[in-house]
Coordinates of C-alpha atoms in Angstrom, one line a residue:
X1 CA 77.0 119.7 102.6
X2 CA 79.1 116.7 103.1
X3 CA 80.5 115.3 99.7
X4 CA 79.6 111.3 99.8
X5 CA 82.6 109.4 99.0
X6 CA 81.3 107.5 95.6
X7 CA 81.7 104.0 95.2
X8 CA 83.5 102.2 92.6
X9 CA 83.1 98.8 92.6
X10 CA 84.5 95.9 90.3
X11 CA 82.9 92.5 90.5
X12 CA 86.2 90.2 89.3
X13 CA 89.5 90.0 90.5
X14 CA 92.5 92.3 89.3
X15 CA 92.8 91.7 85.4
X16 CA 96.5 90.7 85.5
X17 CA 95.7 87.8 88.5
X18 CA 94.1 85.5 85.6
X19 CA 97.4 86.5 83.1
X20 CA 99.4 85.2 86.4
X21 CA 98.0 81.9 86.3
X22 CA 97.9 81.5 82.4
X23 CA 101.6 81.3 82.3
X24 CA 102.1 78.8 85.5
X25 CA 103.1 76.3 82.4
X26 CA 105.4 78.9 81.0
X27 CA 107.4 79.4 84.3
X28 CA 107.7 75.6 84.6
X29 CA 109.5 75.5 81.8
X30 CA 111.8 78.3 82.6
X31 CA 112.4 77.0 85.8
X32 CA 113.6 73.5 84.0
X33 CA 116.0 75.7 81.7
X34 CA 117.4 77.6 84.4
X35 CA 117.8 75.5 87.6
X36 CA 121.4 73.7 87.7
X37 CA 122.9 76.7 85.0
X38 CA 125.6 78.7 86.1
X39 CA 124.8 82.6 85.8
X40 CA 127.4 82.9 83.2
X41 CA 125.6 80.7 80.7
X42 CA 122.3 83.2 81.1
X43 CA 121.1 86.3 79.9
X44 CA 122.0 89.7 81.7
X45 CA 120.8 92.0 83.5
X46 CA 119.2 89.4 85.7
X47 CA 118.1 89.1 89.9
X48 CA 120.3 87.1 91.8
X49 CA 118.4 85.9 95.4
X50 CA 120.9 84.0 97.6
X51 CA 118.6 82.0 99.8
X52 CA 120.8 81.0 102.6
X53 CA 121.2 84.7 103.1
X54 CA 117.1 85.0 103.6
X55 CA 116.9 82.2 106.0
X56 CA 119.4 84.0 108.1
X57 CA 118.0 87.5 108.1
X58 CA 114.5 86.0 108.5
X59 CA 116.0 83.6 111.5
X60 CA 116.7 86.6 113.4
X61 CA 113.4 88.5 113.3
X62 CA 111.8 84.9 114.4
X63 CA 114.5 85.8 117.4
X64 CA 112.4 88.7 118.6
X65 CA 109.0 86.5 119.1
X66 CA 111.5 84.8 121.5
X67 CA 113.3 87.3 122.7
X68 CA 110.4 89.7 124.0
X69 CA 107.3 88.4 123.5
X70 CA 105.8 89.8 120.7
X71 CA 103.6 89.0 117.4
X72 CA 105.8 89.3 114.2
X73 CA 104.2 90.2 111.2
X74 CA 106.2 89.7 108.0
X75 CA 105.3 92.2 104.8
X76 CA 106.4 90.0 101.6
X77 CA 106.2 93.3 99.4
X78 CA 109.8 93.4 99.3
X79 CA 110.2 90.4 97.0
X80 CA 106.2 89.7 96.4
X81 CA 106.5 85.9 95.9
X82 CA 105.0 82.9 97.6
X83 CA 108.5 81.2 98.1
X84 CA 109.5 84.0 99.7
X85 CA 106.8 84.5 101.8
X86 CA 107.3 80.7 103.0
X87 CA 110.8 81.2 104.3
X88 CA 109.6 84.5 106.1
X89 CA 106.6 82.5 108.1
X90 CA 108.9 79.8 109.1
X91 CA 111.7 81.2 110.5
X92 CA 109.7 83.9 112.1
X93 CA 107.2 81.8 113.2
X94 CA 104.3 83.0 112.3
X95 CA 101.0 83.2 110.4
X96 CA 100.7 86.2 109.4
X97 CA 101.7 88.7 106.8
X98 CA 101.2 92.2 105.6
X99 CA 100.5 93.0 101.8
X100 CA 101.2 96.0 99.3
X101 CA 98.6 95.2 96.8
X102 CA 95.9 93.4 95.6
X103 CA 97.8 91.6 93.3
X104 CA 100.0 90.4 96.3
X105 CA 97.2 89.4 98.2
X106 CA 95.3 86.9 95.8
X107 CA 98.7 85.3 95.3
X108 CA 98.9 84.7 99.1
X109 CA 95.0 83.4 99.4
X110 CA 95.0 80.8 96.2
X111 CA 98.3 79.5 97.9
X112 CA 99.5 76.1 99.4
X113 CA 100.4 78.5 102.3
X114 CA 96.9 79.1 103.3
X115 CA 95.8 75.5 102.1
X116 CA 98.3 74.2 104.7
X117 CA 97.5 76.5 107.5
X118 CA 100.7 78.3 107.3
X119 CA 99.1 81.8 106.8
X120 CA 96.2 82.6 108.5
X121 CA 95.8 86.6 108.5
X122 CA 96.8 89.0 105.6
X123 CA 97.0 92.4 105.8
X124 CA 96.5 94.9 102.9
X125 CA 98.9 97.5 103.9
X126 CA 97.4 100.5 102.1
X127 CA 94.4 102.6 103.1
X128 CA 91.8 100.7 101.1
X129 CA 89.9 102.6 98.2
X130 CA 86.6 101.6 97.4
X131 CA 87.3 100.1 94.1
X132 CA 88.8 96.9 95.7
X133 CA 85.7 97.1 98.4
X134 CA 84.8 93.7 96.0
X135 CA 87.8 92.2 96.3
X136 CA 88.5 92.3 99.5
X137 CA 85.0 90.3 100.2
X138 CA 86.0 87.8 98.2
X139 CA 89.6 87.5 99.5
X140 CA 88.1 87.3 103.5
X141 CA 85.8 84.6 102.7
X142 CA 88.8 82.4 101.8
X143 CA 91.3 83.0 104.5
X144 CA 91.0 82.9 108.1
X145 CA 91.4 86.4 108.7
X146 CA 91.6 89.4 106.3
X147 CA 92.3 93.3 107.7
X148 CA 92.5 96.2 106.4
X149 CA 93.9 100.2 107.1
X150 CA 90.7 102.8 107.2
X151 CA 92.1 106.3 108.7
X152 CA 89.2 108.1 107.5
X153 CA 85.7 107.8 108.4
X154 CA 84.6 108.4 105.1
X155 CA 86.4 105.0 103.9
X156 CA 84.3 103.4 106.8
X157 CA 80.8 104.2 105.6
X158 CA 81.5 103.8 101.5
X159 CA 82.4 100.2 102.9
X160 CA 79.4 100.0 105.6
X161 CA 77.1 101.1 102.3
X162 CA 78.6 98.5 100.1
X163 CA 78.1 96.0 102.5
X164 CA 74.4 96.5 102.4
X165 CA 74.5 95.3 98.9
X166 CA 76.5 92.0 99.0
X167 CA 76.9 90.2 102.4
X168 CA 79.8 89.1 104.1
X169 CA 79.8 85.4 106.8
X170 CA 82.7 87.3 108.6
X171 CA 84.0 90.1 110.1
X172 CA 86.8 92.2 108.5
X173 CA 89.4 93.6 110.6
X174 CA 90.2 97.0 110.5
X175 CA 93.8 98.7 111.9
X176 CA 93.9 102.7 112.1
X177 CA 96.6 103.6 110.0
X178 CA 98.1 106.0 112.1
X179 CA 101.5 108.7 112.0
X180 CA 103.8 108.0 114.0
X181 CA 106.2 111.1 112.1
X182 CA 106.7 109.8 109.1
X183 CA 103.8 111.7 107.4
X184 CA 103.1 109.6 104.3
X185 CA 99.4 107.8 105.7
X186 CA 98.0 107.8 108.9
X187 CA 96.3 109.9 110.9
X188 CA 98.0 112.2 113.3
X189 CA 96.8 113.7 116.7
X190 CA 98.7 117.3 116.5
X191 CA 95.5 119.5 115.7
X192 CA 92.4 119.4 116.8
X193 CA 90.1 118.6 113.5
X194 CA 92.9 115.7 113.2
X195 CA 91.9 114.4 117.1
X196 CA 87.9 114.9 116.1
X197 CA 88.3 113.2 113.0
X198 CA 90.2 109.8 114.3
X199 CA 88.1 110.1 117.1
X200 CA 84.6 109.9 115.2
X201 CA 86.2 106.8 113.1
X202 CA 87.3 105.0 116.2
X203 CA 84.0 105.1 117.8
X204 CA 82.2 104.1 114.7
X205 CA 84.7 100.9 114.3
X206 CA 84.1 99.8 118.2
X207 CA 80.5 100.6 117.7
X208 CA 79.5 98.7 114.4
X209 CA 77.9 95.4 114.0
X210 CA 78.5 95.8 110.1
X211 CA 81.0 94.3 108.3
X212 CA 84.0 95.3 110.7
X213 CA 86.1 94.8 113.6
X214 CA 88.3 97.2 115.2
X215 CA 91.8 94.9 115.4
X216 CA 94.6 97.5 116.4
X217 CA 96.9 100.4 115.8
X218 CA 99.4 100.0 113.1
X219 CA 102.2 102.3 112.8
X220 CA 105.5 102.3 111.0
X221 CA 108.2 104.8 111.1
X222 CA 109.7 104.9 107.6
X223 CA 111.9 107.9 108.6
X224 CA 113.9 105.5 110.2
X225 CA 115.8 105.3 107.3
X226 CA 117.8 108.3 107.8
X227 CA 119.1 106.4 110.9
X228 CA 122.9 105.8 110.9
X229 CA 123.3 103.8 114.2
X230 CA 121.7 101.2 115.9
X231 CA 121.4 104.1 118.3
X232 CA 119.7 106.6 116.3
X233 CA 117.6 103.3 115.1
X234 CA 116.8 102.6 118.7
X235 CA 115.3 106.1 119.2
X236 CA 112.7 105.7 116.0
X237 CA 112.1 102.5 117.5
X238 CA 111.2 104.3 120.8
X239 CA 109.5 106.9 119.3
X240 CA 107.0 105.1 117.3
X241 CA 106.2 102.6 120.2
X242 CA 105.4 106.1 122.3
X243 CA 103.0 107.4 119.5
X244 CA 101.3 103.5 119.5
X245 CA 100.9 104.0 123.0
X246 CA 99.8 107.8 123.2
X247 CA 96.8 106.7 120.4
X248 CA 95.8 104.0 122.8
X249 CA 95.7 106.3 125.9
X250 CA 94.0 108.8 123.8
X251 CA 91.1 106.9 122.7
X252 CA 90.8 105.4 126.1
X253 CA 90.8 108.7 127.7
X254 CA 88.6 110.4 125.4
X255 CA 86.0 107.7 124.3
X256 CA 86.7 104.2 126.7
X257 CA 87.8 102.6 123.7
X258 CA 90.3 100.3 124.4
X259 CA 92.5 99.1 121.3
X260 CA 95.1 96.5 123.0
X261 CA 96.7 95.6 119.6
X262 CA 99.5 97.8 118.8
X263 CA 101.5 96.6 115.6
X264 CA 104.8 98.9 115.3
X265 CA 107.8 98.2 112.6
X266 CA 109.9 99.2 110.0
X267 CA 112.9 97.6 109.1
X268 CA 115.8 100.0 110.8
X269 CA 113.6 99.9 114.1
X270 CA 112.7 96.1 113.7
X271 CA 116.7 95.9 112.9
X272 CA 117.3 97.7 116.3
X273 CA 115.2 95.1 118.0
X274 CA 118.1 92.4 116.9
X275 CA 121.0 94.0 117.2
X276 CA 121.0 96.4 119.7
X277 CA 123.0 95.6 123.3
X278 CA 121.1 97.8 125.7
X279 CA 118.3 94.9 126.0
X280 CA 116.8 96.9 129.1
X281 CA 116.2 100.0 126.6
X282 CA 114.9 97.7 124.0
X283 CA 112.3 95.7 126.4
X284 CA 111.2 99.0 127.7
X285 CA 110.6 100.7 124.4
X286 CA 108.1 97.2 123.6
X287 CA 106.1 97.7 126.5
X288 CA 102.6 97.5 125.7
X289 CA 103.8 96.7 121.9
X290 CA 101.8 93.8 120.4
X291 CA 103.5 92.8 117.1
X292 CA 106.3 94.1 114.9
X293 CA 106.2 94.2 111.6
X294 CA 109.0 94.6 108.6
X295 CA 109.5 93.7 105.2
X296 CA 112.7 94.5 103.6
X297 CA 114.9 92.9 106.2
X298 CA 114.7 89.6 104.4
X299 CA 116.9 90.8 101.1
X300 CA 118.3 93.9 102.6
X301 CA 120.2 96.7 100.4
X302 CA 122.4 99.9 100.6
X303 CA 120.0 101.4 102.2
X304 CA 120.1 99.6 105.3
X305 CA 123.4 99.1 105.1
X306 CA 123.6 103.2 105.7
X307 CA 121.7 102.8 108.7
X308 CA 124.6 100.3 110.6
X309 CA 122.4 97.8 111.0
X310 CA 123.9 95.4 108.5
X311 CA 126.5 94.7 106.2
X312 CA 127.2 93.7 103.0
X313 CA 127.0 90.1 104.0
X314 CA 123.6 90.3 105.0
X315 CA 122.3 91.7 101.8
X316 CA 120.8 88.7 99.5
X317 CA 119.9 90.4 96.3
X318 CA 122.1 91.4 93.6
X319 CA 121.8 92.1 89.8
X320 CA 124.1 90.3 87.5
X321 CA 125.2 91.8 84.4
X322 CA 127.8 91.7 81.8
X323 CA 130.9 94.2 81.2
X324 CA 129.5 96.0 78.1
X325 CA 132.8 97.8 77.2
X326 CA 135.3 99.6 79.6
X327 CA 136.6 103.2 78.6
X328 CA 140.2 103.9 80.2
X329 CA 139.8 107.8 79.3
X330 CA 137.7 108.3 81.4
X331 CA 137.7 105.4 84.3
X332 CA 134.7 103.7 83.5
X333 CA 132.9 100.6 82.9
X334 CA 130.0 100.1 80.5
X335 CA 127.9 97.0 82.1
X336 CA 124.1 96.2 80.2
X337 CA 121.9 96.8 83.5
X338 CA 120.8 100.5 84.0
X339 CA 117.2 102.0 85.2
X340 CA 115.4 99.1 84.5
X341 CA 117.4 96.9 86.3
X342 CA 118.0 98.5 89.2
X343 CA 115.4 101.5 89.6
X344 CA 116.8 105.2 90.8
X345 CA 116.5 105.6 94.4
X346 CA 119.3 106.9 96.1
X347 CA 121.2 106.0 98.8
X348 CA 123.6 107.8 101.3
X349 CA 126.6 106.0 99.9
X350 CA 125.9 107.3 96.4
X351 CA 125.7 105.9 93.2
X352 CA 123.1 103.1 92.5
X353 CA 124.0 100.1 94.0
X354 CA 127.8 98.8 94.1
X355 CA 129.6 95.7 92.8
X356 CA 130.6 92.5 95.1
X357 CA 134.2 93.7 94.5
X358 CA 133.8 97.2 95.5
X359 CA 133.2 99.2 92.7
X360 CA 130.7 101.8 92.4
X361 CA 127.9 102.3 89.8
X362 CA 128.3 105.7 89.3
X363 CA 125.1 106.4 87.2
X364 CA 122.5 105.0 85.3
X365 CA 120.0 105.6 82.8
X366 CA 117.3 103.6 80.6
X367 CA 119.7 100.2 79.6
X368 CA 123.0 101.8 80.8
X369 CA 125.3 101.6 84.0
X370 CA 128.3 103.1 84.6
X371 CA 131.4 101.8 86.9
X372 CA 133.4 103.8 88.5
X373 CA 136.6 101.7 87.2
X374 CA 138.1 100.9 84.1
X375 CA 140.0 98.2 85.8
X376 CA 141.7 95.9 83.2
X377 CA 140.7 93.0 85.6
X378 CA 137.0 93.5 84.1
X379 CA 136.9 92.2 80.5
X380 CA 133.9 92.3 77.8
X381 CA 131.4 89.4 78.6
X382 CA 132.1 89.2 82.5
X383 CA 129.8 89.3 85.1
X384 CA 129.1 91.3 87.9
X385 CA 127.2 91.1 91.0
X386 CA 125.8 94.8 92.0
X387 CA 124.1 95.2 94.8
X388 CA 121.3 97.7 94.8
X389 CA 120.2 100.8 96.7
X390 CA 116.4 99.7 97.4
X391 CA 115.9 95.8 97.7
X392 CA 112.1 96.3 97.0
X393 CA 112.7 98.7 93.7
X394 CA 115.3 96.8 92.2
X395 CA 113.1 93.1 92.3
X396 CA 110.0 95.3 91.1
X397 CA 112.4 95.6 87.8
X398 CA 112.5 91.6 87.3
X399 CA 109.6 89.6 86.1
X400 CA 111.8 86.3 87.9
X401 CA 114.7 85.9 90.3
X402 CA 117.4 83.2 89.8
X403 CA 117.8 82.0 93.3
X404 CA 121.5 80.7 94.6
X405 CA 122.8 79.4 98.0
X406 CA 125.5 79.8 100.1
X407 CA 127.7 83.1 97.7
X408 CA 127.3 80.3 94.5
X409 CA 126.4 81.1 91.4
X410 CA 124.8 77.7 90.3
X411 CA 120.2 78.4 90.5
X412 CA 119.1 76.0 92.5
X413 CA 115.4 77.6 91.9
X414 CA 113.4 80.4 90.1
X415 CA 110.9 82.5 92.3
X416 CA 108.1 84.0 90.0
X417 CA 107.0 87.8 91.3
X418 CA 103.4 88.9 91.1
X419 CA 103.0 91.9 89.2
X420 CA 100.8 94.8 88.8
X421 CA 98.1 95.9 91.3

């Protein structure tokens, strides 16, 4: 017998959205302290967000709407703040975003950017679990459009139940999550079970006069990061737009379902978009596409920078800290940011992120960092500008970001994260 997938339900909001709003006051009144201070009269470790730097990298994902005709959707995971998120809708030019959390999402929603009509459809980018079934309810009744990933039919009829119970004035708009090779969520369509199992779901969605729509495919190639040339990029890029379009012949062939709305993206094949010169190959490998979607292209990191696709001038985040102690002996440099401050993901570079100036963090642990220099040029009490490895780890570390223009080091604002789930 089939096991029924049990419902969870909650009937408020995530517990840390009302915390978020308790200390609006509070951030006011860091933002007063902060803004105009140079970062050597503040605290270390701290985020440092040059915002001239995300106008530009978001100006040039605005360029593909332009360019080749195509939706952009921006995901604002990768600094999960509502000043961010403004800068990405405007110089993309568009409405709409994708979301990593709940958390994220009721931000967005209780906004001026909804208010104002300058976000229209979110996007919870995570196969949705029926805990946050009441949630997301709420969330679509305020907002012009809310969607959501289902890749298993299961998911569809624990939602199709709960709707029975508490009635919804719209519809909700559902994307199949599918794998485009990437293998973390989706569905694929190498076996069999996989193809009867997507199937079934597909034909439910189209079918339903519930609480859903079927919106699109969604697809994004996150193994795009071991890409090392707009080249290689440009192949991910062309092999996740083949897998968007085999799923829509496949469910057109098999069931008459047609699912015009193919959303592709990740950043190294969004990146490829921009930069790369064979526009022929490029316009080819979008046929049929609908929207792309990418996140952390507005700060950027080591990360991409591995992939060729940027440099270190494009990357707008960095940690500042202060020289701790520096150990000759051993051609080191003690700074106060370790773990914490900068998470542990790797990049192909090595190390964990590297200074403005060149210089390697070599290792990290809990409060610690290690330079790879014992350069008598650094002196106890200076700062340092690291950049790190994963743009959307590192800001996960900082409860605010000191925000800068132009390479300065003078805040000219504070952007205040959202936290938790």
């Amino acid at each position: 017998m089939k096991k029924k997938l049990v419902m969870t339900t909650i009937s408020t909001t995530s517990p840390l959205w009302p915390f978020h709003l308790a200390v609006a006051k509070q951030q006011d009144h860091l933002r007063q302290e902060l803004v105009g201070k140079r970062l050597n009269e503040l605290r270390t470790p701290t985020l440092v967000i040059d915002r001239t730097v995300v106008k530009r990298n978001c100006e040039r994902l605005g360029n593909i709407k332009t360019k080749h005709n195509v939706n952009v959707r921006v995901h604002v995971k990768s600094h999960k703040t509502v000043e961010g998120t403004a800068i990405q809708l405007e110089e993309a030019k568009t409405d709409s975003i994708v979301v990593s959390t709940m958390a994220e999402a009721h931000l967005m929603v209780s906004s001026q950017l909804v208010t104002d009509g300058k976000l229209k459809q979110i996007l919870l980018g995570f196969p949705i679990t029926p805990d946050k079934f009441t949630e997301v309810f709420e969330l679509a009744e305020r907002v012009q459009a809310f969607q959501i990933f289902i890749d298993r039919l299961e998911t569809l009829e624990a939602l199709e139940d709960y709707h029975k119970t508490r009635p919804l004035q719209k519809k909700i708009g559902v994307f199949i999550k599918i794998n485009c090779g990437y293998g973390r969520a989706g569905v694929p369509l190498d076996s069999a079970s996989e193809k009867e199992s997507v199937l079934a779901l597909a034909k439910r969605l189209a079918s339903s006069n519930s609480c859903t729509t079927l919106h699109g495919l969604y697809a994004h190639a996150g193994h795009s990061y071991k890409a090392r040339s707009p080249q290689e990029a440009l192949s991910y890029l062309e092999a996740e737009c083949n897998s968007a379009r085999e799923f829509q012949t496949f469910f057109l062939k098999e069931a008459n379902i047609n699912i015009p709305y193919l959303s592709i993206g990740a950043t190294p094949t969004v990146q490829a978009i921009v930069h790369h010169t064979d526009n022929e190959r490029v316009s080819k490998a979008l046929e049929g596409i609908t929207e792309v979607h990418a996140g952390a292209y507005s700060l950027l990191d080591r990360q991409q920078m591995a992939t060729g696709l940027c440099t270190e001038k494009d990357i707008a985040i960095s940690v500042a800290c202060r020289v701790a102690s520096r150990y000759p002996d051993r051609g080191t440099t003690l700074i106060d940011g370790g773990a914490l401050a900068f998470s542990k993901d790797n990049a192909p570079q090595g190390g964990f992120g590297i200074t403005t100036t060149g210089v390697v963090l070599q290792s990290v642990s809990q409060e610690h960092g290690i330079l790879a220099s014992s350069s008598p040029d650094m002196h106890v009490g200076d700062i340092v500008r690291v950049q790190p490895n994963h743009c959307c780890l590192t800001s996960a570390c900082h409860n605010y970001y000191l925000v800068v223009e132009d390479g300065g080091d003078q805040v000219v604002d504070v952007w205040f994260p959202v936290r938790g789930w």
